[in-house]
Amino acid sequence: MPTRILPAVGDPDAARALATLLGQLPDTEPAPPVPDSTQLVDTLARLAAESLDALPEVVLVHERIGPVPALDLVREVALRFPAVGVVLITADSGPGLLSAAMDSGARGLVSLPLGYEELAGRVQAAAQWSAGFRRHLGGGAAELVAGPGGTVVTVSGAKGGVGTTLTAVQLALAARAAGRTVALVDLDLQNGDLASYLDVQFRRSAADLAAITDLSPRVLQDAVYVHETGLSLLLAPAEGERGEEVTDRAARQIVSALRGRHEVVVVDCGSRLDSANAAAVEMADTAILVTTPDVIAVRAARRTVRMWERLQVRKAETTVTLVNRHSRTTEIQPPLVQKITGTRIAAVTVPAAYKELQAVVDAGRLHELDARSTVKQALWSLAGELGLTGPPTAPAPGKQLARAGDRGSLGLRRRGGGR
């Protein structure tokens, strides 16, 4: 059986040179190069959804891939698709980079300029490792086809005040009520108020994890607060200026670590875009954009979608827009929102019923919203639409990060906040 190879190369000249060499390798089946990290991960996720056998044996990552840095991309592919052998192509073949690449999960390193013998050897070694790994999986292949961890859902607001935090909290509660292990993360790093909505006093936050390269279970336990509802909360820093400590790389490590220990990770990204929540939106399985049916908010939603596309954070067609505070009398209806934004509109709309929310919002007890609330029913229906309330899987050992009640011990390429 030929070795299937998927190259990820951003530079057109480098892509052509690599394609020429790959075409000369015996018993290989190279796919057309993908130009960026987003398309690579999307392609692998689509293939993984089919079966383990649909995945390529080898992925080649060029050092100038973007927008995600090459080593971060290697780490994400190795974590999410462990049956794929990843090889890094780089001009720096020194021991420092080799060690960093191996720590990230690469199965080999090819130095630039490309040479036939070295490329052939690294591809063959990675393919043999991949084949052995898949044989070892045997009957458990279906469980590990897409790597360890659960589903990541990000919730972003078209503008402040559209209901971003409300949506994130209720989606997380719905998944928890279905028996899932759930982490709820506040990446609205300057203005995050998730703690206020859930009546939480805390000392630790996402900023405390920013400088840590190895997020071990013990480290996570010190930063995560286990709420009375069973949600694992990772909160925004109380001092907004500390939000700048959480870079895109730190955000990727934090979300990856949490998805490795929870079946569902819901991330509240607020309404401002910074490098941290942009990274979360990019790596999410589902990205929700919340808007209200008024001209200002819908225009803001369109601006957000266009900005995500320009920065290669997320494509419009892979974004789900939720219309909040909807009524039949509003002039702007969901089909018009879909046409303006170019996104997919959620089948569920959330009714305009603030009176149902006022008491629990003022009390900071959003988790105590009455089950008869039409807002809660709509958002829990959305959780079902997104597949967050399906049958829970068997929990992995050590999934519980902290005891209930434990208080827990940028380059501005993209920018985030607001509720």
XYZ file of C-alpha atoms in Angstrom:
419
model
C 0.000 0.000 0.000
C 1.506 3.409 -0.934
C 2.394 5.884 1.803
C -0.010 8.824 1.787
C 1.668 12.168 2.418
C -0.013 15.490 3.152
C 2.358 18.509 2.892
C 1.581 21.816 4.614
C 3.589 24.581 2.953
C 2.678 28.268 2.884
C 5.276 29.459 0.365
C 4.289 28.639 -3.276
C 7.884 28.170 -4.454
C 8.690 25.846 -1.564
C 5.446 23.953 -2.228
C 6.401 23.365 -5.859
C 9.908 22.199 -4.938
C 8.558 19.831 -2.305
C 5.876 18.463 -4.653
C 8.546 17.732 -7.255
C 10.669 15.747 -4.800
C 7.667 13.903 -3.349
C 6.661 12.858 -6.862
C 9.991 11.046 -7.180
C 9.613 8.994 -3.997
C 8.701 5.337 -4.627
C 5.495 3.834 -3.232
C 4.108 7.186 -2.116
C 0.880 9.019 -2.775
C 1.431 12.734 -2.068
C -1.619 14.951 -1.796
C -1.634 18.555 -3.078
C -0.004 20.861 -0.494
C -2.307 22.771 1.857
C -1.324 26.454 2.228
C -1.964 27.148 5.909
C -2.418 25.599 9.330
C -6.194 26.085 9.361
C -6.694 24.107 6.173
C -4.345 21.369 7.380
C -6.247 20.805 10.632
C -9.616 21.046 8.851
C -8.494 18.475 6.273
C -7.247 16.050 8.913
C -10.429 16.480 10.971
C -12.583 15.744 7.927
C -10.583 12.623 7.108
C -10.579 11.503 10.744
C -14.377 11.740 10.792
C -14.459 9.119 8.035
C -12.098 6.568 9.573
C -8.576 5.984 10.801
C -7.635 4.527 7.418
C -8.620 7.768 5.677
C -5.852 9.708 7.437
C -2.476 10.102 5.697
C 0.431 8.242 7.222
C 2.747 11.280 7.044
C 2.209 15.033 7.393
C 5.034 17.368 6.350
C 5.027 20.780 8.067
C 7.168 23.529 6.528
C 8.773 26.013 8.935
C 7.123 28.985 7.198
C 3.577 27.669 7.541
C 1.101 30.133 9.038
C -0.747 31.579 10.778
C 0.055 29.065 13.542
C 3.824 28.717 14.183
C 5.263 25.450 12.894
C 6.116 23.899 16.277
C 2.686 24.763 17.672
C 1.083 23.192 14.610
C 3.206 20.061 15.018
C 2.062 19.829 18.637
C -1.613 20.246 17.737
C -1.510 17.630 14.967
C 0.370 15.177 17.193
C -2.164 15.625 19.998
C -5.323 15.508 17.903
C -4.221 12.908 15.338
C -1.697 10.649 17.102
C -1.809 8.014 14.346
C -0.188 10.456 11.901
C 3.594 10.791 11.690
C 4.575 14.471 11.574
C 7.855 15.598 9.971
C 9.123 19.192 10.287
C 10.928 20.823 7.352
C 13.292 23.568 8.530
C 16.512 25.393 7.721
C 17.617 25.078 11.363
C 18.689 21.501 12.004
C 20.561 22.239 15.233
C 20.126 20.176 18.403
C 17.996 22.857 20.078
C 15.311 22.828 17.410
C 15.530 19.054 17.076
C 14.824 18.690 20.785
C 11.937 21.185 20.601
C 10.463 19.386 17.581
C 10.635 16.021 19.316
C 9.034 17.503 22.441
C 6.223 18.817 20.229
C 5.570 15.345 18.835
C 7.445 15.372 15.517
C 8.669 12.017 14.218
C 11.541 13.534 12.282
C 13.171 16.642 10.896
C 14.220 17.421 7.300
C 16.708 20.219 6.735
C 16.577 22.851 4.007
C 17.566 22.937 1.206
C 15.692 19.716 0.545
C 17.603 16.611 -0.421
C 16.086 13.483 -1.895
C 17.847 10.951 0.356
C 17.076 12.744 3.620
C 13.450 13.377 2.670
C 12.942 9.770 1.602
C 14.474 8.458 4.822
C 12.409 10.669 7.113
C 9.173 9.944 5.255
C 9.821 6.222 5.356
C 10.615 6.271 9.087
C 7.499 8.314 9.896
C 5.339 6.040 7.741
C 6.676 2.918 9.460
C 5.985 4.449 12.855
C 2.445 5.385 11.789
C 1.748 1.890 10.464
C 3.012 0.312 13.664
C 0.955 2.662 15.786
C -2.208 1.838 13.850
C -1.588 -1.886 14.144
C -1.098 -1.447 17.867
C -4.413 0.407 18.174
C -6.321 -2.520 16.729
C -9.922 -2.456 17.958
C -9.376 0.798 19.826
C -8.588 2.737 16.692
C -12.015 4.321 16.462
C -11.613 5.875 19.909
C -8.239 7.434 19.183
C -8.671 8.383 15.551
C -8.958 12.064 16.317
C -6.591 12.087 19.248
C -7.255 12.470 22.945
C -9.733 14.869 24.420
C -13.131 16.304 23.806
C -15.018 18.916 21.859
C -14.001 22.588 21.988
C -16.724 25.208 21.499
C -15.907 28.914 21.472
C -18.540 31.607 22.043
C -17.758 35.092 20.729
C -19.878 38.221 20.686
C -20.457 40.427 17.661
C -20.291 43.324 20.139
C -20.524 43.841 23.857
C -23.807 43.077 25.585
C -25.220 40.559 23.098
C -25.270 37.631 25.558
C -21.931 35.913 25.040
C -21.356 34.845 28.641
C -24.973 33.786 29.113
C -24.655 31.521 26.077
C -21.335 30.028 27.178
C -22.558 29.297 30.694
C -25.799 27.644 29.610
C -24.080 25.513 26.951
C -21.618 24.299 29.570
C -24.411 23.584 32.079
C -26.394 21.658 29.462
C -23.388 19.475 28.640
C -22.725 18.902 32.345
C -26.360 17.950 32.953
C -25.974 15.316 30.225
C -23.193 13.666 32.229
C -20.237 15.142 30.367
C -17.072 16.379 32.046
C -16.997 20.077 31.171
C -14.474 22.898 31.401
C -15.685 26.484 31.080
C -12.915 28.955 30.217
C -13.042 32.752 30.369
C -10.735 34.094 27.639
C -12.273 37.558 27.741
C -9.003 38.371 29.449
C -9.443 42.064 30.203
C -13.162 42.232 30.924
C -14.087 38.685 31.851
C -16.886 38.448 34.405
C -17.652 34.748 34.395
C -16.762 34.609 38.091
C -19.362 37.273 38.866
C -22.079 35.453 36.947
C -21.382 32.195 38.820
C -20.745 33.656 42.295
C -17.107 32.554 42.458
C -14.251 33.961 44.525
C -10.879 32.951 43.092
C -7.148 33.551 43.278
C -5.931 31.674 40.197
C -6.622 32.433 36.554
C -5.521 31.686 32.999
C -2.710 34.214 33.439
C -1.108 31.929 36.035
C -0.685 29.254 33.346
C 0.728 31.562 30.673
C 4.412 31.089 31.404
C 4.250 27.355 32.118
C 5.398 25.138 29.251
C 4.394 21.806 30.798
C 0.764 21.930 31.937
C 0.709 18.847 34.101
C -2.465 17.656 35.876
C -1.161 19.103 39.142
C -0.549 22.506 37.561
C -4.055 22.530 36.087
C -5.501 21.492 39.431
C -4.020 24.571 41.050
C -5.585 26.905 38.464
C -9.010 25.330 37.912
C -11.943 25.998 40.235
C -14.541 23.230 40.470
C -17.928 24.902 40.730
C -20.872 23.532 42.733
C -22.483 22.561 39.406
C -19.527 20.313 38.574
C -18.112 22.664 35.941
C -14.330 23.104 35.931
C -13.773 26.859 35.674
C -10.657 28.569 34.369
C -11.246 32.241 34.949
C -9.933 35.494 33.534
C -7.455 37.408 35.720
C -8.919 39.853 38.196
C -6.360 42.422 37.026
C -7.257 43.034 33.386
C -3.751 44.130 32.429
C -2.509 40.597 33.190
C -4.497 39.368 30.214
C -1.581 40.388 27.992
C 0.466 37.599 29.584
C -1.719 35.007 27.844
C -0.261 34.738 24.333
C -1.658 32.713 21.459
C 0.816 29.929 22.247
C -0.245 29.887 25.901
C -3.913 29.799 24.882
C -3.292 26.820 22.611
C -1.526 24.933 25.378
C -4.258 25.742 27.892
C -7.133 24.693 25.610
C -5.275 21.554 24.496
C -4.569 20.575 28.096
C -8.202 21.090 29.095
C -9.600 19.223 26.082
C -7.309 16.335 27.016
C -9.053 16.017 30.386
C -12.660 16.984 29.581
C -15.263 15.806 27.133
C -16.452 19.357 26.447
C -14.524 22.634 26.674
C -16.587 25.831 26.310
C -14.557 29.028 25.862
C -16.066 32.475 26.428
C -14.068 34.732 24.072
C -15.937 37.982 24.669
C -16.343 40.468 21.832
C -12.802 41.812 21.390
C -10.252 39.861 19.388
C -6.765 39.312 20.785
C -4.138 36.715 20.003
C -5.276 34.363 22.784
C -8.962 34.060 21.955
C -8.160 34.126 18.221
C -6.087 30.991 18.782
C -9.010 29.394 20.631
C -11.465 30.242 17.832
C -9.065 28.831 15.273
C -8.626 25.469 17.013
C -12.290 25.097 18.055
C -14.466 22.298 16.713
C -17.381 24.753 16.728
C -17.140 28.547 16.787
C -20.325 30.392 17.773
C -20.829 34.084 17.038
C -23.632 35.659 19.081
C -25.560 38.632 17.728
C -28.833 40.397 18.374
C -31.293 41.201 15.557
C -30.484 44.892 15.233
C -28.545 46.772 12.564
C -25.571 47.703 14.762
C -24.994 44.167 16.071
C -25.451 42.487 12.688
C -22.989 44.906 11.093
C -20.561 44.114 13.911
C -21.075 40.393 13.274
C -20.229 40.876 9.617
C -17.084 42.844 10.536
C -16.027 40.085 12.929
C -16.498 37.355 10.342
C -14.563 39.328 7.727
C -11.767 39.998 10.205
C -11.541 36.303 11.109
C -11.228 35.495 7.423
C -8.556 38.137 6.761
C -6.488 36.895 9.703
C -7.059 33.253 8.729
C -8.669 32.595 12.089
C -11.941 31.102 10.827
C -13.864 30.847 7.587
C -17.392 32.259 7.472
C -18.926 28.958 6.388
C -17.449 27.175 9.424
C -18.898 29.716 11.873
C -22.292 29.275 13.558
C -24.202 32.492 14.245
C -26.706 32.519 17.109
C -29.446 35.160 17.103
C -30.207 36.265 20.659
C -33.196 38.365 21.836
C -35.179 37.313 18.812
C -38.873 37.996 18.293
C -41.182 37.645 15.345
C -41.766 41.388 15.265
C -38.133 42.342 14.646
C -37.389 43.512 11.136
C -34.099 41.573 10.980
C -34.770 37.831 10.914
C -32.232 34.936 10.930
C -32.255 34.375 7.123
C -31.197 37.993 6.625
C -28.436 37.606 9.233
C -27.214 34.537 7.376
C -27.173 36.421 4.082
C -25.297 39.385 5.551
C -22.667 37.407 7.463
C -22.250 34.411 5.150
C -22.255 32.100 8.179
C -24.431 29.167 9.139
C -27.343 30.224 11.335
C -28.204 28.071 14.322
C -31.582 26.410 14.008
C -32.360 27.680 17.509
C -33.019 31.345 18.248
C -33.005 32.734 21.778
C -36.122 34.750 22.652
C -36.081 38.266 24.051
C -37.054 37.528 27.640
C -34.772 39.512 29.925
C -37.269 39.422 32.800
C -36.532 35.700 33.132
C -32.842 36.495 33.594
C -32.850 39.613 35.714
C -33.042 37.977 39.147
C -30.276 35.400 38.580
C -28.031 37.915 36.793
C -28.367 40.458 39.604
C -27.690 37.741 42.180
C -24.697 36.361 40.265
C -26.359 32.924 40.158
C -26.793 32.319 36.435
C -26.641 28.575 37.050
C -29.899 28.800 39.012
C -31.952 29.984 36.041
C -35.368 28.329 36.195
C -35.796 25.263 33.988
C -39.058 26.793 32.704
C -37.185 29.782 31.307
C -37.621 30.056 27.537
C -34.061 31.424 27.306
C -32.638 28.395 29.099
C -34.715 25.992 27.022
C -33.482 27.612 23.807
C -29.811 27.505 24.810
C -30.036 23.910 26.016
C -31.656 23.047 22.688
C -28.679 24.693 21.006
C -26.396 22.448 23.049
C -28.287 19.462 21.653
C -28.000 20.859 18.125
C -24.226 21.108 18.586
C -23.954 17.551 19.916
C -22.890 18.570 23.427
C -25.582 16.586 25.199
C -25.108 13.205 23.525
C -24.226 10.028 25.408
C -21.240 10.646 27.691
C -18.096 8.616 27.218
C -16.314 6.760 29.982
C -14.261 9.271 31.972
C -10.519 8.950 31.723
C -8.520 8.362 34.923
C -7.750 11.558 36.745
C -10.277 13.708 34.912
C -11.315 15.484 38.105
C -8.876 18.326 38.505
C -9.751 19.715 41.916
C -11.969 19.146 44.891
C -15.345 20.823 44.855
C -15.064 24.133 46.573
C -11.273 24.394 46.104
C -10.504 28.079 45.544
C -7.456 27.062 43.610
C -4.437 27.241 44.671
C 1.076 39.563 21.735
C 2.027 40.526 19.192
C -1.334 41.999 18.380
C -2.007 40.251 15.107
C -5.575 39.727 16.291
C -7.403 41.405 19.316
C -10.746 40.359 22.440
C -13.865 41.176 25.307
C -17.353 42.115 26.308
C -20.548 40.454 27.191
